mmCIF file of C-alpha atoms in Angstrom:
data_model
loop_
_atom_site.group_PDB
_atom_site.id
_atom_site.type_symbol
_atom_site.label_atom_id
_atom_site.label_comp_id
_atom_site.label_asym_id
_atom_site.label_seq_id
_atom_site.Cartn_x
_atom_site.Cartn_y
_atom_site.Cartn_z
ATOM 1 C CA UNK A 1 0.000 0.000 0.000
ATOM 2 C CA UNK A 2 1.576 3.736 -0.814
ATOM 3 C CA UNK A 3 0.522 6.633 0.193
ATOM 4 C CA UNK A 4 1.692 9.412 -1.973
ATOM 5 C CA UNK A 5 1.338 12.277 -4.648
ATOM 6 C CA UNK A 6 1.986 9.547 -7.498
ATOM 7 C CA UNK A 7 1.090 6.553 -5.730
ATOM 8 C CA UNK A 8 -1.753 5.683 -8.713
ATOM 9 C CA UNK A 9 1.157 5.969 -11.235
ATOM 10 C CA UNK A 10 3.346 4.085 -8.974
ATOM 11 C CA UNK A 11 1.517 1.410 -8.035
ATOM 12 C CA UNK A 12 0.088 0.590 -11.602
ATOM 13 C CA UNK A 13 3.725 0.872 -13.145
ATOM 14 C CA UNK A 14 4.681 -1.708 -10.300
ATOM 15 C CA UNK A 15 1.973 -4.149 -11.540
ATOM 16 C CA UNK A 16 2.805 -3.895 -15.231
ATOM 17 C CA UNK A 17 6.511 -4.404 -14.262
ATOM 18 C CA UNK A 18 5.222 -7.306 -12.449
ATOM 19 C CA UNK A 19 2.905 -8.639 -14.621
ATOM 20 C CA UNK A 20 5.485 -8.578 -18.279
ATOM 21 C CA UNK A 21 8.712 -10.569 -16.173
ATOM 22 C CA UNK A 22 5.900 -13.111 -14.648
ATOM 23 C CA UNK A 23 4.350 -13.897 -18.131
ATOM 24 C CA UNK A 24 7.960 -14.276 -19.510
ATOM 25 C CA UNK A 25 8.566 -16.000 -16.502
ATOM 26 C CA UNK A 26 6.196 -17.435 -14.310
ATOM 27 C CA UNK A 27 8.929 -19.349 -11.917
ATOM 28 C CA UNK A 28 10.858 -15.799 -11.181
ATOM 29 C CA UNK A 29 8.025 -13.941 -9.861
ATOM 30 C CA UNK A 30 5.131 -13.985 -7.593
ATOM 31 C CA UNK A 31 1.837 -13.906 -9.520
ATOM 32 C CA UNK A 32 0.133 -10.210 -9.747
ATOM 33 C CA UNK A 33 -3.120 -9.870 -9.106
ATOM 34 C CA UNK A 34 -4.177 -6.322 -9.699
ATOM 35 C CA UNK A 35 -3.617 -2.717 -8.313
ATOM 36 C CA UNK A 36 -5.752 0.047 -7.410
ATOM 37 C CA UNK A 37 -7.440 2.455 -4.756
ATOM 38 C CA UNK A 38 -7.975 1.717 -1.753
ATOM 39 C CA UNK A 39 -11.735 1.908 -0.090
ATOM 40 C CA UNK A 40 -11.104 4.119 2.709
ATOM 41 C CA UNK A 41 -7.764 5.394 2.923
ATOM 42 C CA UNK A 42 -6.533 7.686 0.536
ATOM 43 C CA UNK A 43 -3.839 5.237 -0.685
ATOM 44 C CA UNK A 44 -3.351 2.948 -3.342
ATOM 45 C CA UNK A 45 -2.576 -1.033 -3.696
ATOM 46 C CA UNK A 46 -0.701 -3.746 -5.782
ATOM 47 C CA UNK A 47 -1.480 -7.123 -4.676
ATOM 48 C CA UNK A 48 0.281 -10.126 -5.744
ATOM 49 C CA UNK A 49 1.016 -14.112 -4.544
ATOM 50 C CA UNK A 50 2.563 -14.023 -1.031
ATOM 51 C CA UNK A 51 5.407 -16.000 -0.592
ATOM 52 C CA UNK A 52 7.332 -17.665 2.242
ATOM 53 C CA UNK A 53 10.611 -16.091 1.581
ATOM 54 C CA UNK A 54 13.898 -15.614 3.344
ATOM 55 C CA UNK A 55 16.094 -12.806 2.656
ATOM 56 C CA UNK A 56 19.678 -14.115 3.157
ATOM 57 C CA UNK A 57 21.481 -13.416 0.143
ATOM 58 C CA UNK A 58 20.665 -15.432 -3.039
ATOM 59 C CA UNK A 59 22.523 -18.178 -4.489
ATOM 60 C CA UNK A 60 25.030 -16.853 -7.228
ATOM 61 C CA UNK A 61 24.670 -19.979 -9.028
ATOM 62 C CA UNK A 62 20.764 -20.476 -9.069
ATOM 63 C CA UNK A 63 20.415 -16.847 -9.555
ATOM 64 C CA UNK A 64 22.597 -16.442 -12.425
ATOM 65 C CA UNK A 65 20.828 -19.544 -14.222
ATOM 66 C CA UNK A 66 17.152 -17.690 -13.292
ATOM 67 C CA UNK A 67 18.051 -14.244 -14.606
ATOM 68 C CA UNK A 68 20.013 -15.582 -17.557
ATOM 69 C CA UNK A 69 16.682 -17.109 -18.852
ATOM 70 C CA UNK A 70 14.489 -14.588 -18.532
ATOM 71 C CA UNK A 71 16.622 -12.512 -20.468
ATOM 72 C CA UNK A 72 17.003 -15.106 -22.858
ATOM 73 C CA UNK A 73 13.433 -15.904 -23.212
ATOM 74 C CA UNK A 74 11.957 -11.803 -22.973
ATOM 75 C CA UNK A 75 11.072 -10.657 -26.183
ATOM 76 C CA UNK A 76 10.571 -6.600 -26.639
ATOM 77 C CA UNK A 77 6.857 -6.007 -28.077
ATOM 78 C CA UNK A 78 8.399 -3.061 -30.331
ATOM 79 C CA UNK A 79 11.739 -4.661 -31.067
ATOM 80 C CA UNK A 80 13.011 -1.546 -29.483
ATOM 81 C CA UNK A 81 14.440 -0.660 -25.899
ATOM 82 C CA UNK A 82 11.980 1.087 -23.179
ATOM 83 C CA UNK A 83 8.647 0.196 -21.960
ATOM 84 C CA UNK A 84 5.247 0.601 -22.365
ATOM 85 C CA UNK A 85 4.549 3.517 -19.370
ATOM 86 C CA UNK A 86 7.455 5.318 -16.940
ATOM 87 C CA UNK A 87 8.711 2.984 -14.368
ATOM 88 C CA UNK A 88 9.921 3.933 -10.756
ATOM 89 C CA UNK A 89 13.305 2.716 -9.233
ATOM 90 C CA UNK A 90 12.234 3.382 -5.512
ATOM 91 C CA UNK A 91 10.022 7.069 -5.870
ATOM 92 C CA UNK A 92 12.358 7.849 -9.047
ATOM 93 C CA UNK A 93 10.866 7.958 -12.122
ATOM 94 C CA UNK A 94 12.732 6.527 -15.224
ATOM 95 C CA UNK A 95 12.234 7.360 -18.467
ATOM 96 C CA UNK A 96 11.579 4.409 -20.627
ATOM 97 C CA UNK A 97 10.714 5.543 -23.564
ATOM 98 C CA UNK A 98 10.567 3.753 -26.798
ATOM 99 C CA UNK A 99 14.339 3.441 -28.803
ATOM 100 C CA UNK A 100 15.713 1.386 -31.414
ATOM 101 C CA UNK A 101 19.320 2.814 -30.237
ATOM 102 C CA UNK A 102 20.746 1.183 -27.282
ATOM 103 C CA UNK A 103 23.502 4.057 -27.044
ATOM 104 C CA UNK A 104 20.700 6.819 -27.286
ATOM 105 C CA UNK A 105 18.460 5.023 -24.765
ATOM 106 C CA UNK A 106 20.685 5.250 -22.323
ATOM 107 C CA UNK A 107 21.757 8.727 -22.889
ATOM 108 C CA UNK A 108 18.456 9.724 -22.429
ATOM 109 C CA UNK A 109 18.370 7.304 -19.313
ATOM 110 C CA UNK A 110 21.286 8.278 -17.292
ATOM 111 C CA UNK A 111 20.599 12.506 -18.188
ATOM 112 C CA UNK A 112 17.070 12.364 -16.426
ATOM 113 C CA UNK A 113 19.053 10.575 -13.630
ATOM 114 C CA UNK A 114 21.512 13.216 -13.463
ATOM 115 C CA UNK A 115 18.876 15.676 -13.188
ATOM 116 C CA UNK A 116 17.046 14.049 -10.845
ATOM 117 C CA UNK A 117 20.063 14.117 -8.361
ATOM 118 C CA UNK A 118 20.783 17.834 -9.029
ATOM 119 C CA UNK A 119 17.147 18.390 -7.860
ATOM 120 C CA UNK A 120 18.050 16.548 -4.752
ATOM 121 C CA UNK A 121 21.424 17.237 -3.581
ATOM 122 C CA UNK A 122 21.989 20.715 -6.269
ATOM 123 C CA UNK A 123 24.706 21.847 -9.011
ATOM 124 C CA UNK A 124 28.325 20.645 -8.524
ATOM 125 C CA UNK A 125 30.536 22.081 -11.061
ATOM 126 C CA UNK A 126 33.160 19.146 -11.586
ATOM 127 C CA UNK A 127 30.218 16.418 -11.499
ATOM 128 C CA UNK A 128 28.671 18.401 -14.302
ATOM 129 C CA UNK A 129 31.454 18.652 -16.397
ATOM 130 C CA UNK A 130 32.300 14.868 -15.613
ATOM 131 C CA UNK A 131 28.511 14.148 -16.694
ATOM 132 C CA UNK A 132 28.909 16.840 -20.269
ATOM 133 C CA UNK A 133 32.051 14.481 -21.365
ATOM 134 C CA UNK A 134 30.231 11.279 -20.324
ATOM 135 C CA UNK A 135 26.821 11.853 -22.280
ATOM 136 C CA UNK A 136 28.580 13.084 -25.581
ATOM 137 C CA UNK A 137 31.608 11.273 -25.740
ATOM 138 C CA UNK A 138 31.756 8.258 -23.016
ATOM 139 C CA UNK A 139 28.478 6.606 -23.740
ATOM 140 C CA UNK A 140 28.959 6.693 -27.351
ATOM 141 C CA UNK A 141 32.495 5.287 -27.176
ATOM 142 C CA UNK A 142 31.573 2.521 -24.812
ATOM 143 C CA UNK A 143 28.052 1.842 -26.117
ATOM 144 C CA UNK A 144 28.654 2.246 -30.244
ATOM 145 C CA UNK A 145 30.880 -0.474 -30.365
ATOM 146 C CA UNK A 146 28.204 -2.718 -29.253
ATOM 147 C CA UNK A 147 26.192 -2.030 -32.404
ATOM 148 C CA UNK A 148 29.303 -1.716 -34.990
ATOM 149 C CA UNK A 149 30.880 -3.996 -37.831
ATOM 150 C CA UNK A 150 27.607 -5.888 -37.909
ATOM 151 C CA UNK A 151 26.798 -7.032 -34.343
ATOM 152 C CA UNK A 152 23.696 -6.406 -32.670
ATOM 153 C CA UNK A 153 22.290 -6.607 -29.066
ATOM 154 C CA UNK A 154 18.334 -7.868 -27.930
ATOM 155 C CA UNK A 155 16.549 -5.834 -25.932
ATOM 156 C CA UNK A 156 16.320 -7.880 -22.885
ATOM 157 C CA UNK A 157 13.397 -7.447 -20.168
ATOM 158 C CA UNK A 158 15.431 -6.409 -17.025
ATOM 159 C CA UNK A 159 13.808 -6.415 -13.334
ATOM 160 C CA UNK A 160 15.254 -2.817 -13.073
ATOM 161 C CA UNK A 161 16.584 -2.426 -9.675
ATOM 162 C CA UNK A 162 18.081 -6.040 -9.218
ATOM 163 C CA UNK A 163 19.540 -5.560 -5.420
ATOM 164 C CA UNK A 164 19.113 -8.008 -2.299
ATOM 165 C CA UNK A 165 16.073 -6.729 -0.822
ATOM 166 C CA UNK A 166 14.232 -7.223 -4.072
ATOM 167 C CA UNK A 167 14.985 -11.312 -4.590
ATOM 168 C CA UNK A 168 14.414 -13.935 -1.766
ATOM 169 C CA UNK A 169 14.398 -17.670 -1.822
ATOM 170 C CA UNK A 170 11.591 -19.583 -0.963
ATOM 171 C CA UNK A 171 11.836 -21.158 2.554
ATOM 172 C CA UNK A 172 10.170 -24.741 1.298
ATOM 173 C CA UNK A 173 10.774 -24.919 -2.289
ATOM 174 C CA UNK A 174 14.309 -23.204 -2.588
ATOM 175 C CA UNK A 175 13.523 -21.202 -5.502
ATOM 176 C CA UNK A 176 14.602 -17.656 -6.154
ATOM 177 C CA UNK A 177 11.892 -14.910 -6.642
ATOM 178 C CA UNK A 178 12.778 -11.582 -7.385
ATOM 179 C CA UNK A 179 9.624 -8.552 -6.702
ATOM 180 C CA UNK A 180 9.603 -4.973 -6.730
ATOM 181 C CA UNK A 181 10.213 -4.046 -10.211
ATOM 182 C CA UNK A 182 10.747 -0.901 -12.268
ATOM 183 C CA UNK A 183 11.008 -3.119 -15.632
ATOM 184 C CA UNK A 184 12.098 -2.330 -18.943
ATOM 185 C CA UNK A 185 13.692 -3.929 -22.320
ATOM 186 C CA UNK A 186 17.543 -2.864 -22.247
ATOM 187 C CA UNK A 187 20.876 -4.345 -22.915
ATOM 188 C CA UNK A 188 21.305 -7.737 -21.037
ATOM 189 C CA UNK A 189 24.803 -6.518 -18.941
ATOM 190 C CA UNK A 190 22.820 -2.992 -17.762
ATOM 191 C CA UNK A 191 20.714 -5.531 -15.391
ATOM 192 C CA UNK A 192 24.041 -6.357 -13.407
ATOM 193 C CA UNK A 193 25.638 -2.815 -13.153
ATOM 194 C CA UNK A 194 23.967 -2.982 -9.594
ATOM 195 C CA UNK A 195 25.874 -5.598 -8.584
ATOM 196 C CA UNK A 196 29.332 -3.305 -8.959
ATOM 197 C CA UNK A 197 27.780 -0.953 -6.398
ATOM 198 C CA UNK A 198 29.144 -1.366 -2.935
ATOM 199 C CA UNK A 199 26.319 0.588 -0.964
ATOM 200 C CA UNK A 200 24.756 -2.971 -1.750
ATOM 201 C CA UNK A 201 25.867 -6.001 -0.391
ATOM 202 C CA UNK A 202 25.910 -8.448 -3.936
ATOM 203 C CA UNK A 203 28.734 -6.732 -4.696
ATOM 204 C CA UNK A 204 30.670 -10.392 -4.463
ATOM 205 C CA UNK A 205 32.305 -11.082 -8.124
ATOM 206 C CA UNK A 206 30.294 -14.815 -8.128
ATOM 207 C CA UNK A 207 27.192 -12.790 -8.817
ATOM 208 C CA UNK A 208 28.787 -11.691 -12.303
ATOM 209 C CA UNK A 209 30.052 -14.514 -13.050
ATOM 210 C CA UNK A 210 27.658 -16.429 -12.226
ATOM 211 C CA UNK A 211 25.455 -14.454 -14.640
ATOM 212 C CA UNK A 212 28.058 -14.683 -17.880
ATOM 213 C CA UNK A 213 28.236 -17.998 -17.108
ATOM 214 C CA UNK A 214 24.476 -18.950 -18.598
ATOM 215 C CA UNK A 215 24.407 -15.759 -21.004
ATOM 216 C CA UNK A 216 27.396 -14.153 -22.363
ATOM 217 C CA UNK A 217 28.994 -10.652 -22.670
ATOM 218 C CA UNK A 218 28.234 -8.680 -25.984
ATOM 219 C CA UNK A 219 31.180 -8.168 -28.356
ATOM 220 C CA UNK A 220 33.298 -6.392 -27.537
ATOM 221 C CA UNK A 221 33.727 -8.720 -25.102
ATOM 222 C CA UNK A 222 37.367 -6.653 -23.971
ATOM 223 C CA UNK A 223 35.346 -3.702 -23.042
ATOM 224 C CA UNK A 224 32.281 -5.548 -21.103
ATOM 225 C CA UNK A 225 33.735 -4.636 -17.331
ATOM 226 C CA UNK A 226 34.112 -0.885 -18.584
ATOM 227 C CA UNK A 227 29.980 -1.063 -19.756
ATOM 228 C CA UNK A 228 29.681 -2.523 -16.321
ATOM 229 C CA UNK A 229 31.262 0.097 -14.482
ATOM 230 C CA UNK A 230 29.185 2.387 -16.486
ATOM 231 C CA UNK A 231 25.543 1.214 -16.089
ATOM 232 C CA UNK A 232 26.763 1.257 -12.320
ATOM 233 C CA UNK A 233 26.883 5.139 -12.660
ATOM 234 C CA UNK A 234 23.052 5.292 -13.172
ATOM 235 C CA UNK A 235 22.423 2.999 -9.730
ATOM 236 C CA UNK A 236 25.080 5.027 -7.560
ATOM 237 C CA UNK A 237 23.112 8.217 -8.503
ATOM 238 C CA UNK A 238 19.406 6.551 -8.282
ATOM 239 C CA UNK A 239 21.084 6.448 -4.580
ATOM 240 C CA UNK A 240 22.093 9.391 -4.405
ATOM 241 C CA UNK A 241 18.830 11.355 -5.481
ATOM 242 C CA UNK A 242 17.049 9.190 -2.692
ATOM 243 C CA UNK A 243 19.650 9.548 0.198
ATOM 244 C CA UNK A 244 20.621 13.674 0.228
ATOM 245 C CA UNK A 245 24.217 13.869 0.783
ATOM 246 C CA UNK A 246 25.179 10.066 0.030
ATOM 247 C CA UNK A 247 29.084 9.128 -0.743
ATOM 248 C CA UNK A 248 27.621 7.588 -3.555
ATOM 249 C CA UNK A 249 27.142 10.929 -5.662
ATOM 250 C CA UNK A 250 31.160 11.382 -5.329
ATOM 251 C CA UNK A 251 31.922 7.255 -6.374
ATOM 252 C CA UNK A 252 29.692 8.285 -9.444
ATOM 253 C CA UNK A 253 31.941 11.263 -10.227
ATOM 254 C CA UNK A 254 34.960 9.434 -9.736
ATOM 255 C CA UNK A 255 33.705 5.935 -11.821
ATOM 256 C CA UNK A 256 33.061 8.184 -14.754
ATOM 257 C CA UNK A 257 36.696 10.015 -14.339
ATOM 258 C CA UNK A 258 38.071 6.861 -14.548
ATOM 259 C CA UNK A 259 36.952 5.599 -17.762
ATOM 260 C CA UNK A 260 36.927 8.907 -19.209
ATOM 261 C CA UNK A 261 40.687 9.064 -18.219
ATOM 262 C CA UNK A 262 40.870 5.337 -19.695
ATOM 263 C CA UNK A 263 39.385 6.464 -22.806
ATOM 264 C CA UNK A 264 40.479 9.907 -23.330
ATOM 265 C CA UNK A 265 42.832 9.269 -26.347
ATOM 266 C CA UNK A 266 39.921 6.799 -28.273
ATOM 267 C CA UNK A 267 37.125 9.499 -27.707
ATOM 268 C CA UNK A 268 36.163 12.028 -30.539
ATOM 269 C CA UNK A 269 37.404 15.329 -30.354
ATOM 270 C CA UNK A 270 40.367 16.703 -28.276
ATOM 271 C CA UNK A 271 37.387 18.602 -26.169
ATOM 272 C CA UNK A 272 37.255 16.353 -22.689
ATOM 273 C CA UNK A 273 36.403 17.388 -19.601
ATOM 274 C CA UNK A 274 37.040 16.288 -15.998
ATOM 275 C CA UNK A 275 35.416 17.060 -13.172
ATOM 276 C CA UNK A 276 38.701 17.874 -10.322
ATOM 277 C CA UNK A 277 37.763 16.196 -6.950
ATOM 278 C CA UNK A 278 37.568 18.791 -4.319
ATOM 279 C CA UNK A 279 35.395 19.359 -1.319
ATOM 280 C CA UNK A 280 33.168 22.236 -3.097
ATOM 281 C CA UNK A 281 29.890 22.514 -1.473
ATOM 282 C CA UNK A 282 27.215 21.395 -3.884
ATOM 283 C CA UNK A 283 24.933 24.602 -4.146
ATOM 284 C CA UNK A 284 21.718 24.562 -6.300
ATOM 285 C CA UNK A 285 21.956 26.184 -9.735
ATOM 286 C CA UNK A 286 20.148 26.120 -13.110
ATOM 287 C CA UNK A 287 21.654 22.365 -14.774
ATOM 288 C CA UNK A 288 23.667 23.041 -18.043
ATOM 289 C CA UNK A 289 22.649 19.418 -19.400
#
């Protein structure tokens, strides 16, 4: 039950998160059942199967099979990357809209990020100039590639927000569940960028490899822990935008000065900028992305 401005929207994008990885699915999630108002409280519902779960942290091995195949078996309704309304990771909205571009999608995705935690936390110059160099040089660098000489990449239907508080195991059967979706189709490897994060505790390199070990990187396969280290970003400032003043906003800034300093010589353009580390106050002012 939520209580909220946009619980309706909320709630609703919950059940059709729910409802497209359990009919892909139906052994990964609990069944949904429906969402809507509630009677007598101004709040609003999504109901689903209850489950006997515990909450110790999953099995690499059983989870990595699990995931792999619902990847494997999602198919995108559009052929595109996105999903059919805006999904929420916590009381974040994401933008999800429709692209054939994998590299563009996520542009898109990680800019409304970024400007959701300069809403929370305010402007800080070198993050900004970190995040100007990332959007129009990093992600197309890292992210082209996947698409060049050829190759091609599936839109995948990813649970969204993949940490341990959103999977359990079933007490009797032993099987892993994983609930609390903000779902859309996206490149198989973005679904695992979570598990880089160490504000979460499936940071544990079996998780990974695990994963890989059922479905594999994308070509080029060289580059795949650099693409994991920057769907990462995205999660570190989700957490950031939700917890004012988190350490995470300053591993996102220094993440993306590492690759950019890792890539500085392959990007286009002699134009790159790096945000310096320094302990300027972040003070609210109008974004320049």
């Amino acid at each position: 039950m939520l209580k909220a401005h946009d619980a309706a929207e909320r709630v609703a994008a919950e059940f059709l998160s729910m409802s497209e990885i359990y009919n892909t699915l139906p052994s990964i999630a609990p069944q949904p059942r429906g969402h809507g108002k509630c009677k007598e409280q101004e709040a609003h519902f999504f109901l689903c199967d209850y489950l006997s779960i515990d909450h110790e942290l999953p099995d690499p091995v059983r989870l990595g099979e699990k995931l792999a195949e619902l990847h494997l078996k999602s198919k995108s309704p559009t052929g595109q990357f996105g999903f059919q309304c805006i999904t929420f990771d916590g009381m974040l909205p994401l933008n999800t809209t429709w692209n054939s571009n994998w590299s563009s999608f996520f542009t898109t995705l990680m800019h409304d990020v970024y400007k959701l935690d300069v809403k929370v936390n305010g402007f800080w110059q070198e993050l900004d100039d970190t995040m100007q160099t990332t959007l129009e040089k990093l992600i197309p660098r890292l992210l082209d590639p996947l698409t060049a000489e050829g190759r091609s990449i599936k839109p995948c239907l990813i649970h969204g927000d993949l940490w341990e508080s959103n999977i359990g195991t079933d007490v009797q059967t032993g099987e892993i569940y994983i609930y609390d979706a903000c779902a859309y189709y996206a490149h198989h490897e973005k679904e695992v960028g979570i598990w880089r994060c160490e504000h979460h505790q499936m940071h544990d390199e079996r998780y990974r490899n695990e994963y890989f070990k059922n479905i594999e990187p994308s070509e080029p396969i060289e580059e795949f822990d650099d693409r994991n280290r920057l769907y990462s970003v995205e999660t570190l400032l989700i957490n950031s935008a939700h917890f004012p003043g988190s350490e995470t906003r300053r591993r996102a800034l220094d993440e993306l000065n590492w690759l950019i300093e890792r890539y500085r010589d392959e990007m286009d353009g002699a134009d790159v900028s790096v945000g310096v580390r320094n302990p300027t106050a972040w003070t609210a002012a109008p974004l320049s992305v």
